[in-house]
Every structure is written in structure tokens, then in C-alpha cells.
Coordinates of C-alpha atoms and ligand atoms in Angstrom, one line a residue:
M1 CA -110.5 -33.3 1.4
A2 CA -112.4 -34.1 4.8
K3 CA -116.0 -34.8 4.6
Q4 CA -118.1 -32.0 6.5
F5 CA -121.0 -32.7 8.9
D6 CA -122.8 -30.7 11.5
V7 CA -122.5 -33.9 13.8
V8 CA -120.4 -36.9 13.8
V9 CA -121.4 -39.7 16.2
I10 CA -118.9 -42.3 17.2
G11 CA -120.7 -45.6 17.9
A12 CA -123.7 -46.8 17.0
G13 CA -124.9 -48.7 19.9
P14 CA -128.7 -47.7 21.0
G15 CA -127.0 -44.4 22.4
G16 CA -125.2 -43.4 19.2
Y17 CA -127.6 -44.5 16.7
I18 CA -130.5 -43.1 18.2
A19 CA -128.6 -39.6 18.4
A20 CA -127.7 -40.0 15.0
I21 CA -131.4 -40.3 13.7
R22 CA -132.7 -37.6 16.0
A23 CA -130.0 -35.1 15.0
A24 CA -131.1 -35.8 11.3
Q25 CA -134.4 -35.7 12.0
L26 CA -133.9 -32.0 13.4
G27 CA -132.2 -31.0 10.1
M28 CA -128.5 -31.6 10.7
S29 CA -126.0 -33.3 8.3
V30 CA -124.8 -36.5 10.3
A31 CA -122.3 -39.2 9.9
C32 CA -122.1 -42.1 12.3
I33 CA -119.0 -44.4 12.9
D34 CA -119.2 -47.9 14.3
A35 CA -116.3 -50.5 14.4
W36 CA -118.4 -53.4 15.2
S37 CA -118.2 -56.1 12.4
N38 CA -120.2 -59.3 11.9
A39 CA -119.0 -62.7 11.4
K40 CA -118.3 -62.0 7.4
G41 CA -116.5 -58.7 8.5
G42 CA -119.5 -56.5 7.4
P43 CA -121.0 -53.8 9.4
A44 CA -123.0 -54.5 12.3
P45 CA -124.6 -51.6 14.1
G46 CA -126.4 -51.6 17.1
G47 CA -123.5 -52.1 19.6
T48 CA -123.4 -54.4 22.6
C49 CA -127.1 -54.1 22.9
T50 CA -128.0 -55.6 19.4
N51 CA -125.0 -57.9 19.0
V52 CA -124.0 -59.4 22.4
G53 CA -126.6 -58.0 24.8
C54 CA -130.1 -56.9 25.1
I55 CA -131.4 -58.5 21.9
P56 CA -129.7 -62.0 21.7
S57 CA -130.1 -62.5 25.4
K58 CA -133.9 -61.9 25.1
A59 CA -134.1 -64.2 22.2
L60 CA -132.4 -67.0 24.1
L61 CA -134.6 -66.2 27.3
Q62 CA -137.8 -66.7 25.1
S63 CA -136.5 -69.9 23.3
S64 CA -135.3 -71.5 26.6
E65 CA -138.5 -70.5 28.2
Y66 CA -140.7 -71.9 25.6
Y67 CA -138.7 -75.3 26.1
E68 CA -139.1 -75.4 29.9
H69 CA -142.7 -74.7 29.3
A70 CA -143.0 -77.5 26.9
G71 CA -141.1 -80.0 29.1
H72 CA -142.6 -78.8 32.7
H73 CA -145.7 -76.5 32.5
F74 CA -147.9 -77.8 29.4
A75 CA -149.1 -80.6 31.3
D76 CA -150.6 -78.4 33.9
H77 CA -152.7 -77.4 30.8
G78 CA -153.7 -80.7 29.6
I79 CA -151.3 -80.6 26.9
E80 CA -149.3 -83.7 26.3
V81 CA -146.0 -83.4 24.8
K82 CA -144.0 -86.5 23.4
G83 CA -140.6 -86.7 22.0
L84 CA -139.6 -83.3 23.2
G85 CA -136.1 -82.6 22.1
L86 CA -133.6 -79.5 21.7
D87 CA -132.0 -78.5 18.4
L88 CA -129.4 -75.9 20.0
A89 CA -127.7 -75.4 16.7
K90 CA -131.3 -74.2 15.3
L91 CA -132.1 -72.1 18.6
L92 CA -128.6 -70.3 18.3
A93 CA -129.2 -69.6 14.5
R94 CA -132.5 -68.3 15.2
K95 CA -130.9 -65.7 17.8
D96 CA -128.3 -64.8 15.2
T97 CA -131.0 -64.1 12.7
V98 CA -133.0 -61.8 15.3
V99 CA -129.6 -59.9 15.6
K100 CA -129.1 -59.7 11.9
Q101 CA -132.5 -58.5 11.5
N102 CA -131.6 -55.6 14.0
N103 CA -128.6 -54.6 12.4
D104 CA -130.0 -54.5 8.9
G105 CA -132.8 -52.4 10.4
I106 CA -130.6 -49.7 11.5
L107 CA -128.8 -49.7 8.3
F108 CA -132.1 -49.0 6.8
L109 CA -133.0 -46.3 9.4
F110 CA -129.7 -44.6 8.8
K111 CA -130.4 -44.7 4.7
K112 CA -134.1 -43.2 5.3
N113 CA -133.0 -40.5 7.8
K114 CA -129.9 -39.7 5.5
V115 CA -127.3 -40.3 8.2
T116 CA -123.8 -41.3 6.6
F117 CA -122.5 -44.4 8.0
F118 CA -118.9 -45.4 8.3
H119 CA -117.8 -48.9 9.1
G120 CA -114.6 -48.3 11.2
T121 CA -112.8 -46.9 14.4
G122 CA -113.3 -43.2 15.0
S123 CA -110.6 -41.1 16.8
F124 CA -110.1 -37.6 17.4
S125 CA -107.4 -36.0 15.1
G126 CA -107.6 -32.5 16.8
Q127 CA -109.6 -29.1 16.8
V128 CA -109.7 -27.3 13.3
D129 CA -111.5 -24.9 11.7
G130 CA -115.2 -25.5 11.8
G131 CA -114.9 -28.0 14.7
W132 CA -113.2 -31.2 15.1
S133 CA -111.4 -33.4 12.7
V134 CA -112.1 -37.1 13.5
K135 CA -110.4 -39.8 11.4
V136 CA -112.1 -43.1 10.5
S137 CA -109.6 -46.0 10.1
G138 CA -110.4 -49.7 8.7
P139 CA -112.5 -50.9 6.8
S140 CA -113.5 -47.4 5.8
E141 CA -110.5 -44.9 5.8
E142 CA -112.0 -41.2 5.9
E143 CA -111.0 -37.8 7.4
L144 CA -114.4 -36.1 8.9
V145 CA -114.9 -32.6 10.1
A146 CA -117.8 -32.0 12.4
K147 CA -119.0 -29.1 14.6
H148 CA -120.2 -31.2 17.1
V149 CA -119.0 -34.9 18.2
I150 CA -121.0 -37.2 20.1
V151 CA -119.0 -40.0 21.9
A152 CA -121.1 -43.2 22.3
T153 CA -118.4 -45.8 22.4
G154 CA -120.2 -48.0 25.3
S155 CA -118.7 -50.6 27.4
S156 CA -117.1 -54.0 27.3
P157 CA -117.1 -56.9 29.9
R158 CA -114.8 -56.8 32.8
A159 CA -112.5 -59.8 33.6
L160 CA -111.2 -61.0 36.7
P161 CA -107.5 -60.3 37.4
N162 CA -105.3 -62.9 35.6
L163 CA -108.2 -64.6 33.9
P164 CA -108.7 -63.3 30.3
F165 CA -111.8 -64.4 28.6
D166 CA -110.9 -67.3 26.1
E167 CA -114.5 -67.4 25.0
K168 CA -114.3 -71.3 25.0
Q169 CA -114.2 -72.1 28.9
V170 CA -114.0 -68.6 30.3
L171 CA -116.9 -66.7 28.8
S172 CA -117.9 -63.1 28.7
N173 CA -121.5 -62.2 27.7
D174 CA -120.4 -62.7 24.2
G175 CA -119.3 -66.3 24.6
A176 CA -122.1 -67.2 26.8
L177 CA -124.7 -66.3 24.2
S178 CA -122.9 -68.9 21.8
I179 CA -122.2 -72.0 23.6
G180 CA -122.6 -74.8 21.1
S181 CA -123.5 -77.5 23.4
V182 CA -125.3 -77.4 26.6
P183 CA -122.6 -77.8 29.5
K184 CA -123.2 -80.3 32.2
R185 CA -122.0 -77.8 34.8
L186 CA -121.9 -74.2 34.3
G187 CA -120.4 -71.6 37.0
V188 CA -121.2 -68.0 37.1
I189 CA -119.3 -65.5 38.7
G190 CA -121.6 -62.6 39.8
A191 CA -125.2 -62.7 40.5
G192 CA -126.1 -59.3 38.8
V193 CA -128.2 -59.1 35.8
I194 CA -126.3 -61.0 33.2
G195 CA -125.5 -63.7 35.7
L196 CA -129.2 -64.2 36.4
E197 CA -130.3 -63.9 32.8
L198 CA -127.8 -66.3 31.1
G199 CA -127.7 -68.6 34.1
S200 CA -131.4 -68.9 33.7
V201 CA -131.1 -69.7 29.8
W202 CA -128.5 -72.3 30.4
R203 CA -130.3 -73.9 33.4
R204 CA -133.6 -74.1 31.3
L205 CA -131.7 -75.9 28.7
G206 CA -130.5 -78.5 31.1
A207 CA -127.2 -77.1 32.7
E208 CA -126.5 -77.4 36.4
V209 CA -125.8 -73.8 37.2
T210 CA -124.0 -72.4 40.3
I211 CA -123.7 -68.7 40.6
L212 CA -120.8 -67.2 43.0
E213 CA -121.6 -63.7 44.3
A214 CA -119.4 -61.5 46.2
M215 CA -121.8 -59.4 47.9
P216 CA -123.6 -60.7 50.9
N217 CA -127.0 -59.3 49.9
F218 CA -128.9 -60.5 46.8
L219 CA -129.6 -57.8 44.2
P220 CA -129.0 -55.0 46.5
A221 CA -130.1 -52.3 44.0
A222 CA -133.5 -54.0 44.2
D223 CA -136.2 -53.4 46.7
E224 CA -135.4 -55.9 49.8
Q225 CA -138.6 -57.5 49.7
I226 CA -138.7 -58.3 46.0
A227 CA -135.0 -59.3 46.1
K228 CA -135.8 -61.9 48.9
E229 CA -138.6 -63.4 46.9
A230 CA -136.7 -63.6 43.7
L231 CA -133.9 -65.4 45.4
K232 CA -136.4 -67.8 46.7
V233 CA -138.0 -68.4 43.5
L234 CA -134.9 -68.6 41.6
T235 CA -133.2 -71.0 43.9
K236 CA -136.3 -73.2 43.7
Q237 CA -135.9 -73.4 40.0
G238 CA -132.4 -74.8 40.6
L239 CA -130.1 -71.8 40.2
K240 CA -127.5 -72.5 43.2
I241 CA -126.8 -68.9 44.3
N242 CA -123.8 -68.5 46.9
L243 CA -123.5 -65.0 48.4
G244 CA -120.7 -63.4 50.3
V245 CA -117.9 -65.3 48.5
K246 CA -114.2 -64.4 47.7
I247 CA -113.1 -65.8 44.7
G248 CA -109.5 -67.1 44.9
E249 CA -107.5 -68.9 42.0
V250 CA -109.4 -70.3 38.9
K251 CA -107.5 -72.9 37.2
T252 CA -108.4 -73.9 33.4
G253 CA -107.6 -77.1 31.8
K254 CA -110.4 -80.0 30.8
T255 CA -112.6 -78.4 33.5
V256 CA -112.4 -75.1 35.0
T257 CA -112.0 -75.0 38.9
V258 CA -112.8 -72.0 40.9
S259 CA -111.3 -71.9 44.4
Y260 CA -113.2 -69.6 46.7
T261 CA -113.8 -68.7 50.5
D262 CA -117.5 -69.0 51.2
A263 CA -119.8 -66.6 53.4
A264 CA -118.9 -68.7 56.8
G265 CA -114.9 -68.5 55.8
A266 CA -114.6 -72.0 54.8
E267 CA -112.3 -72.8 51.8
Q268 CA -114.4 -74.3 48.8
S269 CA -113.8 -75.3 45.1
L270 CA -116.2 -75.5 42.2
V271 CA -115.4 -77.5 39.2
V272 CA -117.3 -76.7 36.1
D273 CA -117.2 -77.3 32.2
K274 CA -117.6 -73.6 31.5
L275 CA -117.4 -70.3 33.5
I276 CA -119.3 -67.3 32.7
V277 CA -117.7 -64.0 34.4
S278 CA -120.2 -61.3 34.6
I279 CA -119.0 -58.9 37.3
G280 CA -119.6 -55.5 35.6
R281 CA -118.6 -53.7 32.6
L282 CA -115.9 -51.2 31.6
P283 CA -116.2 -48.1 29.7
N284 CA -114.6 -48.0 25.9
T285 CA -112.2 -45.0 25.4
Q286 CA -109.2 -46.8 24.1
G287 CA -108.7 -45.8 20.5
L288 CA -110.6 -42.3 20.8
N289 CA -107.3 -40.4 21.3
A290 CA -108.9 -39.0 24.4
E291 CA -105.5 -38.0 26.0
G292 CA -104.3 -36.7 22.7
V293 CA -107.1 -34.0 22.7
G294 CA -107.5 -33.7 26.7
L295 CA -110.9 -35.7 26.8
K296 CA -111.1 -36.1 30.6
L297 CA -111.7 -39.5 32.1
D298 CA -112.5 -40.2 35.7
E299 CA -110.8 -42.7 37.9
R300 CA -112.7 -45.4 36.8
G301 CA -112.3 -44.6 33.3
F302 CA -115.7 -43.0 32.2
I303 CA -115.8 -40.0 30.3
V304 CA -116.4 -37.0 32.5
V305 CA -119.6 -35.2 31.6
D306 CA -122.1 -32.7 33.2
D307 CA -125.8 -33.5 33.8
E308 CA -126.3 -32.6 30.3
C309 CA -123.7 -34.9 28.8
R310 CA -121.4 -32.1 28.0
T311 CA -117.5 -33.2 28.2
G312 CA -115.1 -30.6 29.1
L313 CA -114.2 -29.9 25.3
P314 CA -116.3 -27.5 23.3
N315 CA -119.2 -29.4 21.2
V316 CA -118.1 -32.6 22.4
W317 CA -120.7 -34.5 24.1
A318 CA -120.7 -38.3 25.5
I319 CA -123.7 -40.4 26.1
G320 CA -124.7 -44.1 27.2
D321 CA -122.5 -46.9 29.1
V322 CA -119.1 -44.5 28.5
V323 CA -120.6 -42.1 30.9
R324 CA -122.0 -42.1 34.6
G325 CA -125.2 -43.8 35.5
P326 CA -126.9 -47.0 34.8
M327 CA -125.5 -49.0 32.0
L328 CA -128.8 -49.6 30.1
A329 CA -130.0 -49.2 26.5
H330 CA -132.9 -47.1 27.3
K331 CA -131.0 -44.7 29.4
A332 CA -128.4 -44.5 26.4
E333 CA -131.3 -43.9 24.1
E334 CA -132.7 -40.9 26.2
E335 CA -129.3 -39.2 26.7
G336 CA -128.8 -39.5 22.7
V337 CA -132.1 -37.9 22.0
A338 CA -131.6 -35.2 24.6
V339 CA -128.1 -34.3 23.1
A340 CA -129.3 -34.0 19.6
E341 CA -132.2 -31.7 20.9
R342 CA -129.8 -29.7 23.0
I343 CA -127.5 -29.4 19.8
A344 CA -130.4 -28.1 18.0
G345 CA -131.0 -25.3 20.5
Q346 CA -133.9 -27.1 22.0
H347 CA -134.1 -28.3 25.7
G348 CA -133.7 -32.0 25.7
H349 CA -134.4 -33.6 29.0
V350 CA -133.6 -36.9 31.0
N351 CA -135.2 -37.8 34.1
F352 CA -132.7 -40.0 36.0
D353 CA -135.2 -40.7 38.7
T354 CA -137.7 -42.5 36.4
I355 CA -135.4 -45.0 34.3
P356 CA -137.1 -48.4 34.8
S357 CA -134.8 -51.4 35.7
V358 CA -135.8 -54.8 34.3
I359 CA -134.5 -58.3 35.1
Y360 CA -135.6 -60.6 32.5
T361 CA -135.7 -63.8 34.6
S362 CA -138.9 -65.8 35.1
P363 CA -140.7 -64.2 36.9
E364 CA -139.6 -61.1 35.5
I365 CA -138.2 -58.3 38.1
S366 CA -139.0 -54.7 37.4
W367 CA -138.9 -51.5 39.2
V368 CA -138.9 -47.6 39.0
G369 CA -138.1 -45.1 41.7
K370 CA -136.9 -45.5 45.2
T371 CA -136.9 -48.7 47.2
E372 CA -138.3 -49.2 50.6
Q373 CA -134.8 -49.5 52.5
A374 CA -133.7 -46.0 50.4
L375 CA -136.7 -44.4 52.0
K376 CA -136.1 -45.7 55.4
N377 CA -132.4 -44.6 54.9
E378 CA -133.6 -41.1 54.0
G379 CA -136.0 -40.9 56.9
R380 CA -138.8 -40.0 54.4
A381 CA -142.5 -41.1 55.7
Y382 CA -144.0 -43.4 53.1
K383 CA -147.0 -45.8 52.8
A384 CA -146.6 -49.0 51.1
G385 CA -149.0 -51.5 49.1
T386 CA -148.5 -54.7 47.9
F387 CA -150.7 -57.0 45.8
P388 CA -149.8 -60.7 45.0
F389 CA -150.4 -62.4 41.4
L390 CA -151.9 -65.2 43.1
A391 CA -155.1 -63.1 43.7
N392 CA -155.1 -61.8 40.0
G393 CA -157.4 -63.7 37.9
R394 CA -155.4 -63.3 34.6
A395 CA -152.1 -64.6 36.3
R396 CA -154.3 -67.4 37.5
A397 CA -155.5 -68.2 34.0
L398 CA -152.1 -68.0 32.7
G399 CA -150.8 -70.3 35.3
D400 CA -148.3 -67.8 36.6
T401 CA -148.8 -66.5 39.6
T402 CA -145.5 -66.0 41.5
G403 CA -145.0 -62.5 42.9
M404 CA -146.3 -59.3 43.7
V405 CA -146.6 -55.5 42.9
K406 CA -145.4 -53.0 45.4
V407 CA -146.2 -49.4 45.3
L408 CA -144.6 -46.8 47.8
A409 CA -146.1 -43.4 48.1
D410 CA -145.4 -40.4 50.2
A411 CA -147.1 -40.7 53.5
K412 CA -148.5 -36.9 53.3
T413 CA -148.9 -36.2 49.6
D414 CA -149.6 -40.0 48.3
E415 CA -147.0 -39.1 45.5
I416 CA -145.8 -42.4 43.9
L417 CA -142.1 -42.7 44.8
G418 CA -141.4 -46.3 43.7
V419 CA -142.9 -49.4 42.2
H420 CA -141.2 -52.7 42.5
I421 CA -142.8 -55.8 40.5
I422 CA -141.7 -59.4 40.7
G423 CA -144.1 -61.5 38.5
P424 CA -145.2 -62.2 34.8
Q425 CA -144.8 -59.4 32.3
A426 CA -143.2 -57.1 34.8
S427 CA -141.1 -55.6 32.1
E428 CA -144.4 -54.3 30.4
L429 CA -146.5 -53.6 33.7
I430 CA -143.7 -51.0 34.9
S431 CA -144.1 -48.7 31.8
E432 CA -147.7 -47.6 33.5
C433 CA -145.7 -46.9 36.7
V434 CA -143.1 -44.9 34.9
V435 CA -145.8 -42.7 33.1
A436 CA -147.5 -42.2 36.6
M437 CA -144.2 -41.1 38.1
E438 CA -143.1 -39.0 35.2
F439 CA -146.6 -37.1 35.6
R440 CA -146.1 -37.1 39.5
A441 CA -149.3 -39.1 40.0
A442 CA -150.6 -40.2 43.4
S443 CA -151.0 -43.7 44.3
E444 CA -154.6 -42.7 44.2
D445 CA -154.5 -41.8 40.5
I446 CA -153.6 -45.3 39.6
A447 CA -156.0 -46.7 42.0
R448 CA -159.0 -44.7 40.4
I449 CA -158.0 -45.5 36.7
C450 CA -160.2 -48.2 35.0
H451 CA -157.8 -51.1 34.1
A452 CA -159.1 -53.8 31.7
H453 CA -160.2 -57.1 33.1
P454 CA -158.9 -59.7 33.2
S455 CA -155.4 -58.3 33.0
L456 CA -152.0 -58.3 35.1
S457 CA -152.2 -54.7 35.2
E458 CA -155.0 -55.0 37.7
A459 CA -152.3 -56.1 40.0
V460 CA -150.8 -52.7 39.7
K461 CA -154.2 -51.1 40.3
E462 CA -154.8 -53.4 43.4
A463 CA -151.5 -52.5 44.8
A464 CA -152.1 -48.8 44.4
L465 CA -155.4 -49.4 46.3
A466 CA -153.5 -51.2 49.0
V467 CA -151.6 -48.2 49.8
D468 CA -154.9 -46.9 51.2
K469 CA -155.5 -50.1 52.7
R470 CA -158.4 -50.8 50.4
A471 CA -157.4 -53.4 47.8
L472 CA -160.5 -55.1 46.4
N473 CA -159.5 -58.6 45.5
F474 CA -157.2 -59.7 48.3
Ligands
LIG501 P1 -122.9 -50.0 23.0 O1 -124.3 -50.8 22.8 O2 -121.7 -50.6 23.9 O3 -122.3 -49.3 21.6 C1 -121.1 -48.9 21.4 C2 -120.6 -49.0 20.0 O4 -119.4 -48.2 19.7 C3 -120.2 -50.5 19.6 O5 -120.7 -50.7 18.3 C4 -118.8 -50.4 19.4 O6 -118.1 -51.3 18.6 C5 -118.5 -49.0 19.2 N1 -117.3 -48.4 19.4 C6 -116.5 -48.2 20.5 N2 -115.3 -47.6 20.1 C7 -115.5 -47.2 18.9 C8 -114.8 -46.2 18.1 N3 -113.5 -45.7 18.6 N4 -115.0 -45.9 16.9 C9 -116.2 -46.6 16.4 N5 -117.1 -47.3 17.2 C10 -116.7 -47.4 18.3 N6 -129.8 -53.0 28.5 C11 -131.1 -52.9 28.7 O7 -131.5 -51.7 29.0 N7 -131.9 -53.9 28.8 C12 -131.5 -55.0 28.4 O8 -132.3 -56.1 28.5 C13 -130.1 -55.4 28.3 N8 -129.7 -56.6 28.2 C14 -128.1 -56.8 28.3 C15 -127.7 -58.2 28.0 C16 -126.3 -58.3 28.3 C17 -125.7 -59.7 27.9 C18 -125.4 -57.2 28.1 C19 -124.0 -57.3 28.0 C20 -125.8 -55.8 28.3 C21 -127.2 -55.5 28.3 N9 -127.8 -54.4 28.3 C22 -129.3 -54.2 28.4 C23 -127.0 -53.2 28.3 C24 -127.0 -52.4 27.0 O9 -126.5 -53.4 26.1 C25 -126.1 -51.4 27.1 O10 -126.4 -50.6 28.1 C26 -126.1 -50.4 25.7 O11 -125.8 -51.3 24.7 C27 -125.2 -49.2 25.9 O12 -125.7 -48.5 24.7 P2 -124.3 -47.5 24.2 O13 -124.8 -47.1 22.8 O14 -124.0 -46.6 25.2 O15 -123.1 -48.6 23.9
LIG502 P1 -123.8 -56.2 37.6 O1 -123.2 -54.9 38.0 O2 -125.3 -56.2 37.1 O3 -123.5 -57.3 38.4 C1 -122.1 -57.7 38.7 C2 -122.2 -58.8 39.9 O4 -121.0 -59.2 40.0 C3 -122.7 -58.1 41.2 O5 -123.5 -58.6 41.9 C4 -121.3 -57.7 41.9 O6 -121.6 -57.7 43.2 C5 -120.5 -59.2 41.5 N1 -119.1 -59.1 41.5 C6 -118.3 -58.1 41.2 N2 -117.0 -58.6 41.4 C7 -117.0 -59.8 41.7 C8 -116.2 -60.9 42.2 N3 -114.6 -60.6 42.1 N4 -116.5 -62.0 42.6 C9 -117.9 -62.2 42.7 N5 -118.9 -61.3 42.4 C10 -118.5 -60.3 41.8 O7 -123.0 -56.7 36.1 P2 -123.2 -57.5 34.9 O8 -124.4 -58.8 35.4 O9 -122.1 -57.9 34.5 O10 -123.9 -56.6 33.9 C11 -123.3 -55.5 33.3 C12 -124.3 -54.5 32.8 O11 -125.1 -54.8 31.9 C13 -125.2 -54.1 34.0 O12 -124.8 -52.5 34.6 C14 -126.5 -53.9 33.6 O13 -127.2 -52.5 33.8 C15 -126.4 -54.3 32.1 N6 -127.5 -55.3 31.9 C16 -128.9 -55.0 31.9 C17 -129.8 -55.9 31.6 C18 -131.0 -55.7 31.7 O14 -131.4 -54.4 31.8 N7 -131.9 -56.8 31.6 C19 -129.2 -57.3 31.3 C20 -127.8 -57.5 31.4 C21 -126.9 -56.7 31.5

């Protein structure tokens, strides 16, 4: 006999597991199905983010940054390090432990919130009395019936045509997080978020990293001034970033040879020991029986939803990477909460204009709202204020003065339209700006709020003051 639930969530990534918990908090009976298995074949909820994305990449970024500091920066503080060594196996094992802690944490949260978890693949069987029938297959085998279904099946790495990932030489994010020995020469195709973050990890650990990017502009989604600064700093650190290339044939053997045409039109080839391909991700919809039940996909394979994450099927919702919008864990989570609240008859809401973006390189890069080039293209009158970390006392004390904060505000109303940061702790500093924009604050609001001294957040305040040309420390 089929097990009956108010809500079945397919996928336990940040979108799915958060939706399941929120729905349970609101008094619904909830099941969550997830197919991800750990190395021992057991359940590993948390999706891409926990298993091969946000969490393990940040663990490696942290370890590799400590290594780089010990090797290159401690001396500036008068700290001598002798006999510095790298135990890569331990560094990777620590990352795996962090992942497992997160997997276990989600299983604990499911128990605490009375969410029933099924380890297996979920697929639509069809519409039945009382809602939707969803089949779970392997390791668990179940037939579930739910009034509402939330599809949160996420995304997978996109491969280059004719170059499947073997995860030994040609690596997706998965293999790139587990390279067993530091490659002498590492190639990266795609200078997007993954290419820059994982390229930075392996460069810090000793690899010679070359990145090949198709677009002529670096980080086109970021503010141009910030992207320019980022390119300068990352290049100085040793990342070789080639823009405007066209990838040709890729040959694998003892080494990997990538033929490409450079920006000037000259034929080039790059020989590396390993190649990371990070050229974007594709939505996961196979196995859902989407076609069988008429769940509509767009031309790029994303599930078609409206602004509130409703699909064309009654009481079937879709969230996160499998639908339009930025592929970010916090966007998936916000959609999950909003959908659970809508199912409960509340007015769940996601403000797509204030979703922050962060690139966890060193320095970190973060932003929220509009870029200066977008405002120019719109013909919107704006004022800009920038403040360099070089003039911030805390940054000088840290010994990390690269970068700046840039605040963009409406020329007439002074409402903050965008904030762009490159510098230490940019991932944390952006939150204040998101809150300000969510409350439709003016730049003067940030400028008049007391910020602790000495703190990096004073650079945000000073950039807000600079909008009115009255920065105090620069
Ligand atoms: P996923 O996390 O992909 O989860 C989907 C889950 O559904 C998976 O467990 C999958 O196995 C399961 N599934 C699929 N089909 C089925 C089925 N039919 N039945 C049952 N289960 C199924 N984002 C950030 O915001 N910050 C970061 O720092 C960040 N770093 C990243 C680093 C890397 C290397 C990568 C690859 C991504 C990173 N991201 C980051 C993006 C982030 O991981 C995704 O945006 C996020 O995981 C999307 O969440 P989701 O719930 O939509 O899908
Ligand atoms: P991306 O979209 O960030 O970058 C892909 C890059 O590859 C682009 O610059 C693109 O122009 C380039 N490219 C595409 N095809 C190419 C080709 N044939 N040859 C050369 N270059 C090519 O995608 P990425 O880095 O794979 O990351 C996937 C997703 O994961 C992103 O959408 C991102 O949102 C998410 N993510 C988020 C992180 C964060 O929030 N810190 C960290 C890592 C990933």
C-alpha cells in the first residue's frame, strides 16, 4: 500500500532539504527522496552543495589558504615557519569529514522535524486520487502518494562535446575536489566561479594553473571595475588566465593536450597533467518521468516554472538549480522556503533582486544588485562611491589590503542600487548591503549607521559616505 504524505520532495540538496524542513515546521507530513550515495553506498543528503560543491570547495579553499599563508605571509608578521610540508591525503580526508558532518546533520534535522527520508530515485508514476503517485527505486523501494510534489533535483556538470569526464584526467567539480597528488600542470576550461575557486586551490598547493576562457571579458556578470581588479590580482598570484579563446581538439593520453585558438587568432596548444572542465551546469530531469506526466521543460532542459515556482502540473512545484535563475545554494533554499509557505497558504516570497553572489577566491569577490555597466545601459542616473581597503585600519592590521568596496545609488533618491566588493571577508561584508537593499535603504542610511572600529565593515560605511563625496579616511 502506498505511503501517504501531504508533500513529497524529490531531491535533498539545499533546495529540497530546506523545503522539506519548512513544510514539516508548518505542520505537514513530509517525505524527502534523495539518490546521492556516499562511498559506502549509504545516503548522503545535501546534494551537489554538500557533497561536491559549496562545502568541500570551501574546506579546500580554507586549507590551501592556510598553506599559502604559512609559506608566504607569516614571515611578514615575524613568524618563522621551518620545515613546512603538505599532507595532501590528510587535507582531503579533513574535507571528507566536513562533508560527512553535513550529511549527518541533515539526517539529524530530518529526524528532528519528522521528515521521512527515502534513499533512492524518485519518479512520477502519475496522478491518482489524493494527488500524485511517486515511485522510489533503489536502495529504497516504495510507492508514495502526495498532494504536493516539490522537484528539487539540481544540476550536473556540463562536459565539452566528445570529452566525457573520466574523473582521472578530465575532471568535473567532483574529480577536481579529490585529486590525489598535486598536478605539476593543471588546465582549466572556463574562468567562471568553479574555475577560479578550484584553480586557486590547486595553485596554492603548488600546481601551475592555466585557465582558458571563451568570453573576451573576464567575469562579465560582475561590475567591470571589480572584474578588472580581480583579473589583475589573480594574475599576479600566478593564475594564467587566457580570455577569448576557442577550444579545439582535446587529446588525452599520458598528458592532456588542448588545442585552441587564442584571442589574436593564433593556433595554440596547452599540455597539462590534468584538466578541469568547468563550463556551466545542466539541470537534472532524467529519471523523473517528466515526459510521461507532461512536466514541461524549456529548450535548455530546465523545468518551466512561473515566478512562484509552480510548474504547469497541478500541485507540482520546482525549485533550485533545476529551474531558471542563478545556480546558487541560497537561491535554492529561499525558493524551498517560499514554496513550502505557499503550500501552507502563506505568502512565501523571494526577492530575486537582492540575491548576493560570492566568489571565494582570495581576495573574495561579492556583489548584490546592479552593476555600473547595467545602470549605464539602462540610462539610469546614479552616483558611485568607492573606498579602498588600503585605507582601512583593520585591513592593514590583517595585512590584507587588496581591493575596495563600491556603492552605487540612485542619483535622485539615493536608494542603493548595487554594492560590489573585492577584498578580505567580502562574503560576510555583503550581508549588510543585502539587508540595506531589502529595506530599500539610501546610501546615507549606511553612511550614518555606527560601525565598529576597527572593522572591515567600516570600508562599507566609507564607500557609502563616498557616494556623497565625504569619505572621512580617504
Ligand atoms: P543539488 O544540490 O544539485 O541537489 C539535488 C539533489 O537531488 C542531489 O542530491 C541529487 O542526487 C538528487 N536527485 C536528482 N534527481 C533525483 C531523483 N530523480 N530522485 C531523487 N533524488 C534526485 N552555491 C553557492 O551558493 N555557494 C557556493 O559557494 C557554491 N559553491 C559551489 C561549488 C561547486 C564546485 C559547485 C559545483 C557548485 C557550487 N554552488 C555554490 C552551487 C550549489 O551547489 C547549487 O546551486 C545548489 O547545490 C543547488 O541546490 P539544489 O537543491 O537545487 O540541487
Ligand atoms: P560558470 O557559468 O560560472 O562559468 C563557466 C565559464 O565557462 C564561463 O565563463 C563561460 O564563458 C565559460 N565557457 C563556457 N563554455 C566554454 C568553452 N567551450 N570554452 C571555454 N570557456 C567556456 O559555471 P561554473 O564555473 O561551471 O559553475 C557552475 C555553477 O555553479 C555556476 O552557475 C555557479 O553559480 C555555481 N557555483 C557557485 C559558486 C559560488 O557561489 N561561490 C562556486 C562554484 C559554482
